């Protein structure tokens, strides 16, 4: 069965510290993976998708098929990065059905 | 482009009443998805619709829940005879056909059943 696991409910760091939000997935097909972010009282926004291999707001994520992971990283956290982060898996089949992880709350302290 | 519009933002219903949640997709998007987020949990897929068609309703509870996306007008998620366990945030998202770019989400409707 398809599944996305985000093992940490809360990640608390100080400003300037490196951040890694973990995401592991379970899917036998060819995965497409995304990171979504939800800032306080705002809608979910797409942060990253693995196929574009881009860096948004200093965040990067690399798909590791061997470890079935798609961890989100940022070398120096900022206070404005505090938000809920969701990892999502798109399963193939001709449309974008997304399987979400439970989310990790990132709290960046001054 | 106003984005994905959901209304109402907050909805309070008494047990046994009906809840209707509306979603207007982004202009040019013909695919609509509904997700439910229970407290302290991630988003759970409910249903995927195209205009006048339900494509995948594998995440919909078998009873009391229904969804439609008519030819004209918004997509509607209907919950009949609501119970306390239906209290959640319900998110709608839309995408163009076969988009590999992920969804655009609405702001959600927070349903509270009292």
mmCIF file of C-alpha atoms in Angstrom, chain A residues 6 9 32-34 36 38 41-46 48-52 84 86 88-91 93-103 105, chain B residues 2-5 9 31 33 35 37 40-45 48 50 55-56 58-59 91 95-108:
data_model
loop_
_atom_site.group_PDB
_atom_site.id
_atom_site.type_symbol
_atom_site.label_atom_id
_atom_site.label_comp_id
_atom_site.label_asym_id
_atom_site.label_seq_id
_atom_site.Cartn_x
_atom_site.Cartn_y
_atom_site.Cartn_z
ATOM 1 C CA UNK A 6 6.943 11.826 8.503
ATOM 2 C CA UNK A 9 5.546 15.724 14.669
ATOM 3 C CA UNK A 32 6.482 11.732 -7.756
ATOM 4 C CA UNK A 33 7.105 13.536 -4.519
ATOM 5 C CA UNK A 34 6.220 16.961 -3.253
ATOM 6 C CA UNK A 36 3.807 21.400 0.791
ATOM 7 C CA UNK A 38 1.238 25.681 5.474
ATOM 8 C CA UNK A 41 -3.636 30.694 8.957
ATOM 9 C CA UNK A 42 -2.747 30.299 5.309
ATOM 10 C CA UNK A 43 -3.559 27.685 2.730
ATOM 11 C CA UNK A 44 -1.279 24.843 1.768
ATOM 12 C CA UNK A 45 1.240 25.901 -0.802
ATOM 13 C CA UNK A 46 3.444 23.809 -2.998
ATOM 14 C CA UNK A 48 8.982 21.749 -3.917
ATOM 15 C CA UNK A 49 8.502 18.922 -6.360
ATOM 16 C CA UNK A 50 11.259 16.434 -6.937
ATOM 17 C CA UNK A 51 11.042 16.439 -10.715
ATOM 18 C CA UNK A 52 12.026 20.084 -10.928
ATOM 19 C CA UNK A 84 3.652 22.916 9.017
ATOM 20 C CA UNK A 86 3.736 18.041 4.523
ATOM 21 C CA UNK A 88 3.162 14.067 -0.407
ATOM 22 C CA UNK A 89 3.379 11.219 -2.872
ATOM 23 C CA UNK A 90 1.647 11.270 -6.220
ATOM 24 C CA UNK A 91 0.758 7.829 -7.433
ATOM 25 C CA UNK A 93 -2.619 6.448 -12.882
ATOM 26 C CA UNK A 94 -3.248 9.433 -15.040
ATOM 27 C CA UNK A 95 -4.182 11.939 -12.371
ATOM 28 C CA UNK A 96 -2.777 13.606 -9.322
ATOM 29 C CA UNK A 97 -4.001 11.658 -6.342
ATOM 30 C CA UNK A 98 -1.756 12.710 -3.504
ATOM 31 C CA UNK A 99 -0.981 10.701 -0.407
ATOM 32 C CA UNK A 100 0.077 12.988 2.418
ATOM 33 C CA UNK A 101 2.193 12.401 5.444
ATOM 34 C CA UNK A 102 0.950 13.519 8.846
ATOM 35 C CA UNK A 103 3.080 16.628 8.718
ATOM 36 C CA UNK A 105 5.676 21.339 12.563
ATOM 37 C CA UNK B 2 -8.751 34.274 -7.669
ATOM 38 C CA UNK B 3 -7.336 30.842 -6.980
ATOM 39 C CA UNK B 4 -9.321 28.006 -5.485
ATOM 40 C CA UNK B 5 -12.237 29.442 -3.544
ATOM 41 C CA UNK B 9 -14.502 29.249 5.820
ATOM 42 C CA UNK B 31 -10.039 18.504 -11.869
ATOM 43 C CA UNK B 33 -9.987 16.944 -5.233
ATOM 44 C CA UNK B 35 -9.276 16.149 1.327
ATOM 45 C CA UNK B 37 -7.796 16.845 7.824
ATOM 46 C CA UNK B 40 -3.358 16.251 14.573
ATOM 47 C CA UNK B 41 -3.460 14.246 11.356
ATOM 48 C CA UNK B 42 -2.391 14.753 7.773
ATOM 49 C CA UNK B 43 -4.673 15.299 4.843
ATOM 50 C CA UNK B 44 -6.631 12.254 3.767
ATOM 51 C CA UNK B 45 -7.837 11.913 0.193
ATOM 52 C CA UNK B 48 -11.498 13.193 -7.157
ATOM 53 C CA UNK B 50 -14.006 16.037 -13.123
ATOM 54 C CA UNK B 55 -13.394 9.513 -10.987
ATOM 55 C CA UNK B 56 -12.154 8.165 -7.657
ATOM 56 C CA UNK B 58 -12.089 5.556 -2.655
ATOM 57 C CA UNK B 59 -11.576 7.842 0.338
ATOM 58 C CA UNK B 91 -9.703 21.147 1.780
ATOM 59 C CA UNK B 95 -5.419 21.061 -11.121
ATOM 60 C CA UNK B 96 -5.360 21.097 -14.874
ATOM 61 C CA UNK B 97 -5.633 17.717 -16.566
ATOM 62 C CA UNK B 98 -2.613 15.434 -16.128
ATOM 63 C CA UNK B 99 -0.604 18.054 -14.349
ATOM 64 C CA UNK B 100 2.652 16.969 -12.805
ATOM 65 C CA UNK B 101 2.908 20.204 -10.930
ATOM 66 C CA UNK B 102 0.847 19.368 -7.892
ATOM 67 C CA UNK B 103 -2.324 21.005 -6.787
ATOM 68 C CA UNK B 104 -3.530 24.447 -5.920
ATOM 69 C CA UNK B 105 -5.340 24.315 -2.606
ATOM 70 C CA UNK B 106 -8.178 26.355 -1.271
ATOM 71 C CA UNK B 107 -8.135 27.804 2.220
ATOM 72 C CA UNK B 108 -10.362 25.065 3.528
#
